[in-house]
Short mmCIF file of C-alpha atoms and ligand atoms in Angstrom, two decimals:
data_model
loop_
_atom_site.label_atom_id
_atom_site.label_comp_id
_atom_site.label_asym_id
_atom_site.label_seq_id
_atom_site.Cartn_x
_atom_site.Cartn_y
_atom_site.Cartn_z
CA UNK A 208 -57.55 11.45 -9.97
CA UNK A 209 -55.91 10.78 -12.77
CA UNK A 210 -53.30 8.71 -11.86
CA UNK A 211 -48.89 9.63 -12.70
CA UNK A 212 -47.41 7.59 -15.65
CA UNK A 213 -44.97 8.52 -18.55
CA UNK A 214 -45.51 9.20 -21.73
CA UNK A 215 -44.91 6.31 -24.43
CA UNK A 216 -45.81 2.87 -23.73
CA UNK A 217 -47.38 -0.23 -24.63
CA UNK A 218 -50.24 -1.87 -22.89
CA UNK A 219 -49.53 -6.04 -22.97
CA UNK A 220 -51.57 -8.25 -21.44
CA UNK A 221 -50.20 -8.87 -17.58
CA UNK A 222 -50.69 -12.18 -17.03
CA UNK A 223 -50.36 -12.32 -13.75
CA UNK A 224 -52.93 -14.40 -12.77
CA UNK A 225 -51.21 -17.45 -12.65
CA UNK A 226 -49.00 -16.38 -8.91
CA UNK A 227 -50.39 -13.52 -8.36
CA UNK A 228 -52.29 -15.26 -5.52
CA UNK A 229 -49.37 -17.85 -5.08
CA UNK A 230 -47.84 -16.69 -1.19
CA UNK A 231 -44.19 -17.51 -1.11
CA UNK A 232 -42.88 -20.92 -0.76
CA UNK A 233 -39.25 -21.77 0.47
CA UNK A 234 -37.22 -24.21 -2.42
CA UNK A 235 -36.12 -26.79 -1.28
CA UNK A 236 -32.18 -27.33 -1.84
CA UNK A 237 -31.17 -28.50 -4.36
CA UNK A 238 -28.94 -31.60 -4.96
CA UNK A 239 -26.99 -29.14 -6.24
CA UNK A 240 -25.80 -25.35 -6.25
CA UNK A 241 -23.54 -23.59 -9.42
CA UNK A 242 -22.89 -19.93 -8.08
CA UNK A 243 -21.48 -18.00 -10.70
CA UNK A 244 -18.94 -15.68 -10.16
CA UNK A 245 -20.23 -13.16 -12.69
CA UNK A 246 -23.95 -11.85 -11.25
CA UNK A 247 -23.63 -8.24 -11.90
CA UNK A 248 -22.74 -4.93 -13.85
CA UNK A 249 -19.20 -5.03 -13.34
CA UNK A 250 -15.42 -6.60 -12.79
CA UNK A 251 -17.24 -10.76 -11.88
CA UNK A 252 -15.52 -11.44 -8.18
CA UNK A 253 -13.18 -14.40 -8.14
CA UNK A 254 -13.10 -17.67 -6.52
CA UNK A 255 -11.42 -17.87 -2.96
CA UNK A 256 -12.66 -21.70 -1.91
CA UNK A 257 -10.83 -24.37 -3.16
CA UNK A 258 -12.45 -28.19 -4.41
CA UNK A 259 -12.39 -30.47 -0.85
CA UNK A 260 -12.76 -26.73 1.00
CA UNK A 261 -16.12 -27.20 3.62
CA UNK A 262 -17.71 -24.05 3.31
CA UNK A 263 -20.53 -22.26 5.75
CA UNK A 264 -23.36 -20.56 5.02
CA UNK A 265 -22.72 -17.23 3.67
CA UNK A 266 -19.32 -17.72 3.37
CA UNK A 267 -17.10 -15.29 0.58
CA UNK A 268 -16.57 -18.21 -1.65
CA UNK A 269 -15.33 -15.07 -4.35
CA UNK A 270 -13.84 -12.09 -3.89
CA UNK A 271 -15.17 -8.22 -4.87
CA UNK A 272 -12.48 -6.84 -7.52
CA UNK A 273 -12.60 -3.70 -7.89
CA UNK A 274 -14.85 -1.42 -6.89
CA UNK A 275 -18.12 -1.63 -8.52
CA UNK A 276 -17.79 -5.60 -8.33
CA UNK A 277 -18.99 -7.31 -5.34
CA UNK A 278 -18.16 -10.57 -3.29
CA UNK A 279 -20.76 -14.29 -3.72
CA UNK A 280 -21.12 -15.92 -0.56
CA UNK A 281 -22.25 -19.68 -0.37
CA UNK A 282 -26.15 -20.11 -0.01
CA UNK A 283 -25.49 -22.78 2.36
CA UNK A 284 -23.44 -25.03 3.66
CA UNK A 285 -21.82 -28.29 2.08
CA UNK A 286 -18.58 -28.62 0.58
CA UNK A 287 -16.83 -26.94 -2.69
CA UNK A 288 -16.79 -29.80 -5.54
CA UNK A 289 -15.33 -28.38 -8.46
CA UNK A 290 -14.38 -24.50 -9.10
CA UNK A 291 -15.06 -24.63 -12.93
CA UNK A 292 -16.96 -22.88 -15.85
CA UNK A 293 -20.50 -23.64 -16.21
CA UNK A 294 -23.00 -22.94 -18.59
CA UNK A 295 -24.52 -19.45 -17.88
CA UNK A 296 -27.49 -17.20 -17.62
CA UNK A 297 -25.70 -15.38 -20.19
CA UNK A 298 -25.70 -17.50 -22.69
CA UNK A 299 -21.94 -18.78 -22.61
CA UNK A 300 -19.95 -20.47 -20.05
CA UNK A 301 -18.45 -18.32 -16.95
CA UNK A 302 -16.47 -19.53 -13.84
CA UNK A 303 -18.93 -20.61 -11.29
CA UNK A 304 -17.88 -22.09 -8.07
CA UNK A 305 -19.95 -25.70 -7.50
CA UNK A 306 -21.60 -26.58 -3.87
CA UNK A 307 -22.59 -30.32 -2.38
CA UNK A 308 -25.28 -28.80 0.26
CA UNK A 309 -24.85 -31.22 3.58
CA UNK A 310 -27.99 -30.92 4.64
CA UNK A 311 -26.74 -28.56 7.85
CA UNK A 312 -27.69 -25.16 6.12
CA UNK A 313 -25.20 -23.74 9.38
CA UNK A 314 -25.11 -19.53 8.89
CA UNK A 315 -20.71 -19.08 9.37
CA UNK A 316 -20.58 -17.61 12.61
CA UNK A 317 -18.67 -14.52 11.25
CA UNK A 318 -22.14 -12.72 10.12
CA UNK A 319 -23.01 -11.34 13.62
CA UNK A 320 -26.24 -8.25 13.74
CA UNK A 321 -25.66 -5.04 14.43
CA UNK A 322 -27.45 -1.97 15.48
CA UNK A 323 -27.60 0.19 12.89
CA UNK A 324 -27.94 3.49 15.61
CA UNK A 325 -24.05 2.34 16.59
CA UNK A 326 -23.36 2.67 12.26
CA UNK A 327 -21.81 5.55 10.54
CA UNK A 328 -23.12 5.91 6.39
CA UNK A 329 -20.07 4.89 5.22
CA UNK A 330 -20.49 1.30 8.06
CA UNK A 331 -23.77 1.06 6.43
CA UNK A 332 -22.98 2.00 2.82
CA UNK A 333 -19.72 -1.05 3.09
CA UNK A 334 -21.84 -3.58 5.46
CA UNK A 335 -23.99 -3.71 2.05
CA UNK A 336 -20.89 -3.86 -0.66
CA UNK A 337 -19.94 -7.03 1.39
CA UNK A 338 -22.79 -8.43 1.99
CA UNK A 339 -23.40 -8.72 -2.48
CA UNK A 340 -25.94 -5.89 -2.55
CA UNK A 341 -27.29 -5.47 -5.96
CA UNK A 342 -30.18 -3.64 -7.24
CA UNK A 343 -33.06 -6.86 -7.42
CA UNK A 344 -35.10 -5.71 -10.42
CA UNK A 345 -32.96 -7.17 -12.57
CA UNK A 346 -29.68 -5.22 -13.61
CA UNK A 347 -27.84 -6.51 -10.58
CA UNK A 348 -25.57 -3.00 -10.35
CA UNK A 349 -23.72 -3.00 -7.39
CA UNK A 350 -26.11 -0.75 -4.44
CA UNK A 351 -23.25 0.37 -2.60
CA UNK A 352 -21.55 2.17 -5.44
CA UNK A 353 -25.84 3.61 -6.00
CA UNK A 354 -25.04 4.80 -2.50
CA UNK A 355 -22.41 6.76 -2.68
CA UNK A 356 -22.76 9.53 -5.45
CA UNK A 357 -20.21 11.98 -5.14
CA UNK A 358 -20.40 14.74 -2.75
CA UNK A 359 -21.76 17.34 -5.01
CA UNK A 360 -24.77 15.52 -6.93
CA UNK A 361 -27.44 15.83 -3.64
CA UNK A 362 -30.13 13.62 -3.89
CA UNK A 363 -33.16 14.96 -2.97
CA UNK A 364 -35.85 12.33 -3.85
CA UNK A 365 -35.22 8.67 -3.04
CA UNK A 366 -37.46 6.27 -5.31
CA UNK A 367 -38.89 2.90 -4.47
CA UNK A 368 -39.68 1.13 -7.85
CA UNK A 369 -42.18 -1.24 -6.84
CA UNK A 370 -43.86 -1.81 -10.31
CA UNK A 371 -43.40 -4.57 -11.24
CA UNK A 372 -44.18 -3.70 -14.58
CA UNK A 373 -43.21 -6.43 -16.65
CA UNK A 374 -46.30 -8.76 -17.53
CA UNK A 375 -46.74 -12.61 -15.89
CA UNK A 376 -44.01 -11.31 -12.70
CA UNK A 377 -45.23 -11.19 -9.08
CA UNK A 378 -42.28 -11.92 -7.36
CA UNK A 379 -41.84 -8.04 -6.01
CA UNK A 380 -45.93 -8.23 -5.29
CA UNK A 381 -45.71 -11.15 -2.48
CA UNK A 382 -42.58 -9.84 -1.02
CA UNK A 383 -44.48 -6.22 -0.79
CA UNK A 384 -46.92 -7.83 0.76
CA UNK A 385 -45.98 -10.69 2.78
CA UNK A 386 -42.08 -8.95 4.05
CA UNK A 387 -43.32 -5.53 3.54
CA UNK A 388 -41.33 -5.35 7.97
CA UNK A 389 -38.32 -5.74 6.15
CA UNK A 390 -38.94 -3.25 2.66
CA UNK A 391 -39.22 -0.31 5.16
CA UNK A 392 -36.59 -0.83 7.43
CA UNK A 393 -34.19 -1.01 4.12
CA UNK A 394 -36.49 2.12 2.86
CA UNK A 395 -35.52 3.53 6.49
CA UNK A 396 -31.41 2.64 5.81
CA UNK A 397 -31.32 3.99 2.50
CA UNK A 398 -32.95 7.15 3.86
CA UNK A 399 -30.79 7.70 6.64
CA UNK A 400 -27.71 7.31 3.42
CA UNK A 401 -28.71 9.51 0.56
CA UNK A 402 -30.45 12.06 3.13
CA UNK A 403 -33.17 12.32 1.18
CA UNK A 404 -35.94 14.49 1.92
CA UNK A 405 -38.91 13.28 -0.25
CA UNK A 406 -39.09 9.91 -0.70
CA UNK A 407 -41.80 7.06 -2.64
CA UNK A 408 -42.69 4.23 -3.43
CA UNK A 409 -43.93 3.48 -6.73
CA UNK A 410 -46.96 1.13 -7.22
CA UNK A 411 -48.66 -0.23 -10.04
CA UNK A 412 -52.33 0.37 -10.03
CA UNK A 413 -52.92 -2.82 -10.08
CA UNK A 414 -52.04 -3.47 -6.78
CA UNK A 415 -54.59 -2.27 -4.80
CA UNK A 416 -53.81 -4.64 -2.77
CA UNK A 417 -50.43 -4.33 -1.84
CA UNK A 418 -51.03 -0.19 -2.08
CA UNK A 419 -53.14 -0.39 1.22
CA UNK A 420 -51.52 -2.23 3.41
CA UNK A 421 -47.95 -0.03 2.42
CA UNK A 422 -50.04 2.99 2.81
CA UNK A 423 -51.41 1.76 6.35
CA UNK A 424 -48.25 0.88 6.60
CA UNK A 425 -46.15 3.81 6.38
CA UNK A 426 -49.39 5.61 8.13
CA UNK A 427 -47.12 8.96 10.31
CA UNK A 428 -43.50 8.86 8.09
CA UNK A 429 -41.88 10.34 6.03
CA UNK A 430 -43.20 8.15 3.61
CA UNK A 431 -44.99 8.65 0.18
CA UNK A 432 -46.76 5.97 -1.69
CA UNK A 433 -47.60 6.69 -4.70
CA UNK A 434 -49.83 5.22 -7.24
CA UNK A 435 -48.93 4.87 -10.32
CA UNK A 436 -50.95 4.68 -14.23
CA UNK A 437 -50.52 0.86 -15.63
CA UNK A 438 -48.16 0.88 -18.43
CA UNK A 439 -45.36 -1.38 -19.14
CA UNK A 440 -41.99 0.58 -19.26
CA UNK A 441 -43.40 2.16 -15.81
CA UNK A 442 -40.47 0.50 -13.88
CA UNK A 443 -37.41 1.20 -16.62
CA UNK A 444 -35.63 3.54 -14.36
CA UNK A 445 -35.91 6.62 -16.37
CA UNK A 446 -39.92 6.17 -16.87
CA UNK A 447 -40.62 5.81 -12.76
CA UNK A 448 -38.52 8.97 -12.33
CA UNK A 449 -40.80 11.26 -14.95
CA UNK A 450 -44.44 9.67 -12.86
CA UNK A 451 -42.50 10.41 -10.33
CA UNK A 452 -41.47 13.00 -10.95
CA UNK A 453 -41.96 14.99 -14.08
CA UNK A 454 -37.98 15.58 -14.67
CA UNK A 455 -36.50 14.05 -16.99
CA UNK A 456 -32.50 11.78 -17.24
CA UNK A 457 -30.49 14.37 -19.31
CA UNK A 458 -28.90 12.12 -22.38
CA UNK A 459 -26.62 9.74 -21.70
CA UNK A 460 -26.95 11.43 -17.89
CA UNK A 461 -27.61 9.83 -15.05
CA UNK A 462 -30.51 9.95 -12.06
CA UNK A 463 -27.78 11.57 -9.86
CA UNK A 464 -28.26 14.16 -11.99
CA UNK A 465 -30.96 15.77 -11.27
CA UNK A 466 -30.58 14.80 -7.71
CA UNK A 467 -32.85 11.16 -7.60
CA UNK A 468 -30.71 8.25 -7.31
CA UNK A 469 -34.04 4.83 -7.42
CA UNK A 470 -33.91 1.55 -5.86
CA UNK A 471 -35.81 -1.62 -5.85
CA UNK A 472 -37.88 -3.01 -2.95
CA UNK A 473 -36.93 -6.35 -2.72
CA UNK A 474 -33.28 -4.03 -2.31
CA UNK A 475 -34.28 -2.10 0.00
CA UNK A 476 -34.89 -5.46 1.39
CA UNK A 477 -32.41 -7.24 0.87
CA UNK A 478 -30.58 -3.24 2.66
CA UNK A 479 -32.30 -4.92 6.01
CA UNK A 480 -30.52 -8.09 5.82
CA UNK A 481 -27.73 -6.93 5.13
CA UNK A 482 -26.74 -3.55 7.53
CA UNK A 483 -29.13 -5.09 10.79
CA UNK A 484 -28.61 -8.84 10.52
CA UNK A 485 -25.06 -9.00 8.57
CA UNK A 486 -26.85 -11.31 5.68
CA UNK A 487 -25.38 -11.42 2.95
CA UNK A 488 -27.87 -12.09 -0.27
CA UNK A 489 -28.01 -15.60 -1.35
CA UNK A 490 -31.47 -15.70 -1.65
CA UNK A 491 -34.39 -14.23 -3.68
CA UNK A 492 -37.81 -14.61 -5.09
CA UNK A 493 -38.68 -15.61 -7.88
CA UNK A 494 -41.52 -15.54 -10.17
CA UNK A 495 -41.88 -19.30 -11.47
CA UNK A 496 -44.50 -19.41 -14.20
CA UNK A 497 -46.55 -19.48 -17.73
CA UNK A 498 -48.66 -21.58 -19.49
CA UNK A 499 -45.98 -24.63 -19.88
CA UNK A 500 -45.29 -25.58 -16.30
CA UNK A 501 -47.22 -26.83 -14.38
CA UNK A 502 -48.22 -25.29 -10.76
CA UNK A 503 -46.77 -21.85 -10.78
CA UNK A 504 -44.46 -20.39 -7.97
CA UNK A 505 -43.70 -17.78 -6.05
CA UNK A 506 -41.08 -18.48 -4.41
CA UNK A 507 -38.15 -18.18 -2.69
CA UNK A 508 -34.79 -19.68 -4.10
CA UNK A 509 -31.14 -20.00 -2.64
CA UNK A 510 -29.09 -17.72 -6.03
CA UNK A 511 -27.39 -20.54 -7.62
CA UNK A 512 -29.96 -23.44 -7.85
CA UNK A 513 -30.60 -24.95 -11.19
CA UNK A 514 -33.46 -23.92 -13.56
CA UNK A 515 -33.87 -28.06 -13.60
CA UNK A 516 -34.83 -27.75 -9.74
CA UNK A 517 -37.15 -25.11 -9.92
CA UNK A 518 -38.58 -27.28 -12.70
CA UNK A 519 -39.42 -29.87 -10.49
CA UNK A 520 -40.71 -28.03 -7.23
CA UNK A 521 -43.57 -26.56 -9.37
CA UNK A 522 -44.66 -29.89 -10.53
CA UNK A 523 -42.76 -30.44 -13.93
CA UNK A 524 -44.35 -29.19 -17.32
CA UNK A 525 -47.42 -29.31 -18.82
CA UNK A 526 -45.69 -29.94 -22.60
CA UNK A 527 -42.20 -29.30 -23.52
CA UNK A 528 -42.08 -25.20 -23.85
CA UNK A 529 -41.60 -23.52 -26.82
CA UNK A 530 -39.28 -20.96 -25.47
CA UNK A 531 -38.08 -20.94 -21.22
CA UNK A 532 -36.92 -16.93 -20.16
CA UNK A 533 -35.66 -15.70 -17.26
CA UNK A 534 -37.22 -12.49 -16.40
CA UNK A 535 -41.13 -11.46 -17.88
CA UNK A 536 -41.11 -11.99 -21.38
CA UNK A 537 -40.92 -8.73 -22.29
CA UNK A 538 -37.17 -7.41 -21.00
CA UNK A 539 -36.21 -11.62 -19.90
CA UNK A 540 -33.16 -13.23 -22.36
CA UNK A 541 -34.24 -16.32 -23.65
CA UNK A 542 -32.46 -19.53 -22.64
CA UNK A 543 -31.13 -22.88 -24.55
CA UNK A 544 -33.00 -25.11 -22.18
CA UNK A 545 -32.79 -25.98 -18.10
CA UNK A 546 -29.28 -26.25 -16.97
CA UNK A 547 -27.60 -23.00 -15.89
CA UNK A 548 -28.16 -21.64 -12.26
CA UNK A 549 -30.71 -18.71 -10.82
CA UNK A 550 -28.42 -15.09 -9.87
CA UNK A 551 -28.92 -12.74 -7.95
CA UNK A 552 -30.88 -10.74 -10.63
CA UNK A 553 -33.63 -13.89 -11.46
CA UNK A 554 -36.47 -12.31 -10.77
CA UNK A 555 -38.87 -15.12 -12.89
CA UNK A 556 -38.54 -18.54 -14.87
CA UNK A 557 -41.55 -17.96 -17.98
CA UNK A 558 -41.64 -21.00 -19.15
CA UNK A 559 -43.57 -20.48 -23.02
CA UNK A 560 -45.48 -23.19 -24.74
CA UNK A 561 -44.70 -23.31 -29.01
CA UNK A 562 -48.77 -21.71 -29.53
CA UNK A 563 -47.73 -18.56 -27.44
CA UNK A 564 -44.34 -17.91 -29.01
CA UNK A 565 -45.43 -18.76 -33.01
CA UNK A 566 -43.50 -16.29 -34.73
CA UNK A 567 -45.03 -14.38 -38.02
CA UNK A 568 -43.10 -13.51 -40.89
CA UNK A 569 -41.35 -10.30 -40.82
CA UNK A 570 -42.76 -8.21 -43.60
CA UNK A 571 -41.89 -4.50 -44.61
CA UNK A 572 -42.05 -1.35 -43.36
CA UNK A 573 -45.04 0.11 -43.57
CA UNK A 574 -44.71 3.57 -41.87
CA UNK A 575 -47.62 3.43 -39.73
CA UNK A 576 -45.06 4.93 -36.85
CA UNK A 577 -47.00 2.88 -33.97
CA UNK A 578 -42.46 2.27 -32.72
CA UNK A 579 -42.24 6.13 -32.03
CA UNK A 580 -45.52 6.46 -30.40
CA UNK A 581 -44.60 3.70 -28.46
CA UNK A 582 -41.28 4.32 -27.36
CA UNK A 583 -40.80 5.47 -23.95
CA UNK A 584 -37.10 7.22 -24.85
CA UNK A 585 -38.89 8.73 -27.85
CA UNK A 586 -36.15 8.03 -29.97
CA UNK A 587 -37.36 6.90 -34.20
CA UNK A 588 -37.33 3.28 -33.80
CA UNK A 589 -38.03 2.14 -36.91
CA UNK A 590 -34.56 4.37 -38.27
CA UNK A 591 -32.33 3.51 -35.93
CA UNK A 592 -32.91 0.00 -36.43
CA UNK A 593 -33.20 0.19 -40.30
CA UNK A 594 -29.05 1.97 -40.62
CA UNK A 595 -28.54 -0.95 -37.37
CA UNK A 596 -28.90 -3.47 -40.03
CA UNK A 597 -27.25 -2.13 -42.79
CA UNK A 598 -24.17 -1.57 -40.00
CA UNK A 599 -24.59 2.55 -40.58
CA UNK A 600 -23.13 3.12 -37.49
CA UNK A 601 -22.00 6.46 -37.14
CA UNK A 602 -25.64 7.08 -37.83
CA UNK A 603 -26.84 5.15 -35.47
CA UNK A 604 -25.51 6.90 -32.71
CA UNK A 605 -26.24 9.29 -33.95
CA UNK A 606 -29.62 8.50 -34.09
CA UNK A 607 -29.65 8.00 -30.43
CA UNK A 608 -29.27 4.47 -29.95
CA UNK A 609 -27.21 4.39 -26.73
CA UNK A 610 -30.03 5.56 -25.22
CA UNK A 611 -32.70 3.76 -25.45
CA UNK A 612 -33.48 0.70 -22.95
CA UNK A 613 -33.59 -2.06 -25.37
CA UNK A 614 -37.04 -2.38 -23.45
CA UNK A 615 -39.28 -3.61 -26.52
CA UNK A 616 -42.23 -1.56 -27.02
CA UNK A 617 -41.39 -0.74 -30.63
CA UNK A 618 -40.94 -4.18 -31.17
CA UNK A 619 -43.95 -5.31 -29.58
CA UNK A 620 -46.65 -2.88 -31.56
CA UNK A 621 -44.88 -3.15 -34.84
CA UNK A 622 -47.34 -4.85 -37.51
CA UNK A 623 -44.72 -5.63 -39.95
CA UNK A 624 -42.65 -7.81 -36.60
CA UNK A 625 -39.76 -5.81 -37.37
CA UNK A 626 -36.75 -6.63 -34.88
CA UNK A 627 -36.92 -3.41 -34.43
CA UNK A 628 -35.29 -3.18 -30.88
CA UNK A 629 -32.51 -6.68 -31.60
CA UNK A 630 -31.83 -4.80 -34.67
CA UNK A 631 -31.49 -1.82 -31.95
CA UNK A 632 -29.14 -3.76 -29.73
CA UNK A 633 -27.27 -4.73 -32.18
CA UNK A 634 -26.06 -1.43 -33.09
CA UNK A 635 -25.05 -0.11 -29.75
CA UNK A 636 -23.58 -3.64 -29.25
CA UNK A 637 -21.45 -2.61 -32.48
CA UNK A 638 -21.00 0.51 -31.95
CA UNK A 639 -20.20 0.19 -28.08
CA UNK A 640 -17.52 -2.69 -29.84
CA UNK A 641 -16.38 -0.45 -31.78
CA UNK A 642 -14.79 2.76 -29.26
CA UNK A 643 -13.64 -0.80 -27.32
CA UNK A 644 -11.07 -1.52 -30.38
CA UNK A 645 -10.34 2.09 -31.73
S1 SF4 B 225 -36.27 1.91 -29.50
FE1 SF4 B 225 -35.80 1.16 -27.86
S2 SF4 B 225 -35.93 2.33 -25.64
FE2 SF4 B 225 -37.06 2.55 -27.75
S3 SF4 B 225 -39.11 1.59 -27.79
FE3 SF4 B 225 -38.29 0.38 -28.80
S4 SF4 B 225 -36.67 -1.14 -27.28
FE4 SF4 B 225 -37.87 0.61 -26.28
S1 SF4 B 226 -44.29 0.15 -36.34
FE1 SF4 B 226 -43.02 -0.90 -37.81
S2 SF4 B 226 -44.31 -1.35 -39.72
FE2 SF4 B 226 -45.09 1.06 -38.21
S3 SF4 B 226 -43.39 2.14 -38.75
FE3 SF4 B 226 -41.96 1.58 -37.34
S4 SF4 B 226 -40.44 -0.50 -38.13
FE4 SF4 B 226 -42.32 0.99 -39.96
#
């Protein structure tokens, strides 16, 4: 049977062989945690601890400010040694709480498990908010906001994203294989919260071990496991919805507009931890991989672990990397060094050699239309990028630049090596800045 997918997209080498067979290891605690107060979409949290204070593991150290915001929590017990700006993966220095671990790794006594059958939907959503759960696929959008659609937006289909289409990354793969119960309990909780009629876990067909396991685990339940064609960006929200339901989210709209909600499988696991175990989001699975690291691994890391510690735990560098990327090579963020900490959105640390990233000089556009065929949103990337590069923002917007999901497929296929996604990203930022200032 032909596997479902979306139109457009590309087939980059998946390079998952570096780490897909590596079982999850617990990363030892670093000498110091740097916990950024801005880790999610929305208002950053505000520090609620002082230098010299002793905190327990899971204790709130940053309070949420507003509905689209979440608190942050101590990743271990220890002493607050600084509340100051530190280098952040977003490319600037931002406020962070710095903790020196006491070695006891002692949970806060205030965190208590609960029986979900005693909880209302509102109780569950509040527990998820208090636990600081955000979308774990990389976007880091507060989960409680997604779990609170307006009453007129009934969610009929709930999709769990187990696609992990970014090359190199294997964190979700290993989590689905090794911790299916943690994920499936969260799936059931979220189905209850949304009252969804249909529940689907989408997994790319390059993870047959996961598909077999989840089909066995979900036999006799309403949860459907759907094997999807291997294609990038199959894990992007709108493309996953198109593959699973055949529906299209309207331009400028949200999945809830067509009765769909999408959560990552790792978010479902974090919901289990929050609702059933009363535990905040202080750790995640992260793939440390690439040809420039000695021992690629899938690590369970605490949020706030410096990247330098992850490199040490993976045996150090084979050679000085040509590129350091947080996340995957297509949509990840390039870093200047290892002094930044991991955040809730750190699905991977990718270390490439100079020879892997040798830049081809840019040439003129030859009107081959490969970028158009690759674009999963059916945009005209060459046209939008050309307008954006000339600061013609009205035209950039008119050609639907704001619908671009910045997947990089256009840049990947361009034989002229035109930095299309970079130009479009610039155009989008300039349009938003102009709107803010007008
Ligand atoms: S225009 Fe945007 S959405 Fe389309 S391929 Fe390029 S980066 Fe992806
Ligand atoms: S892929 Fe590159 S060369 Fe081909 S039309 Fe698009 S921008 Fe031009």
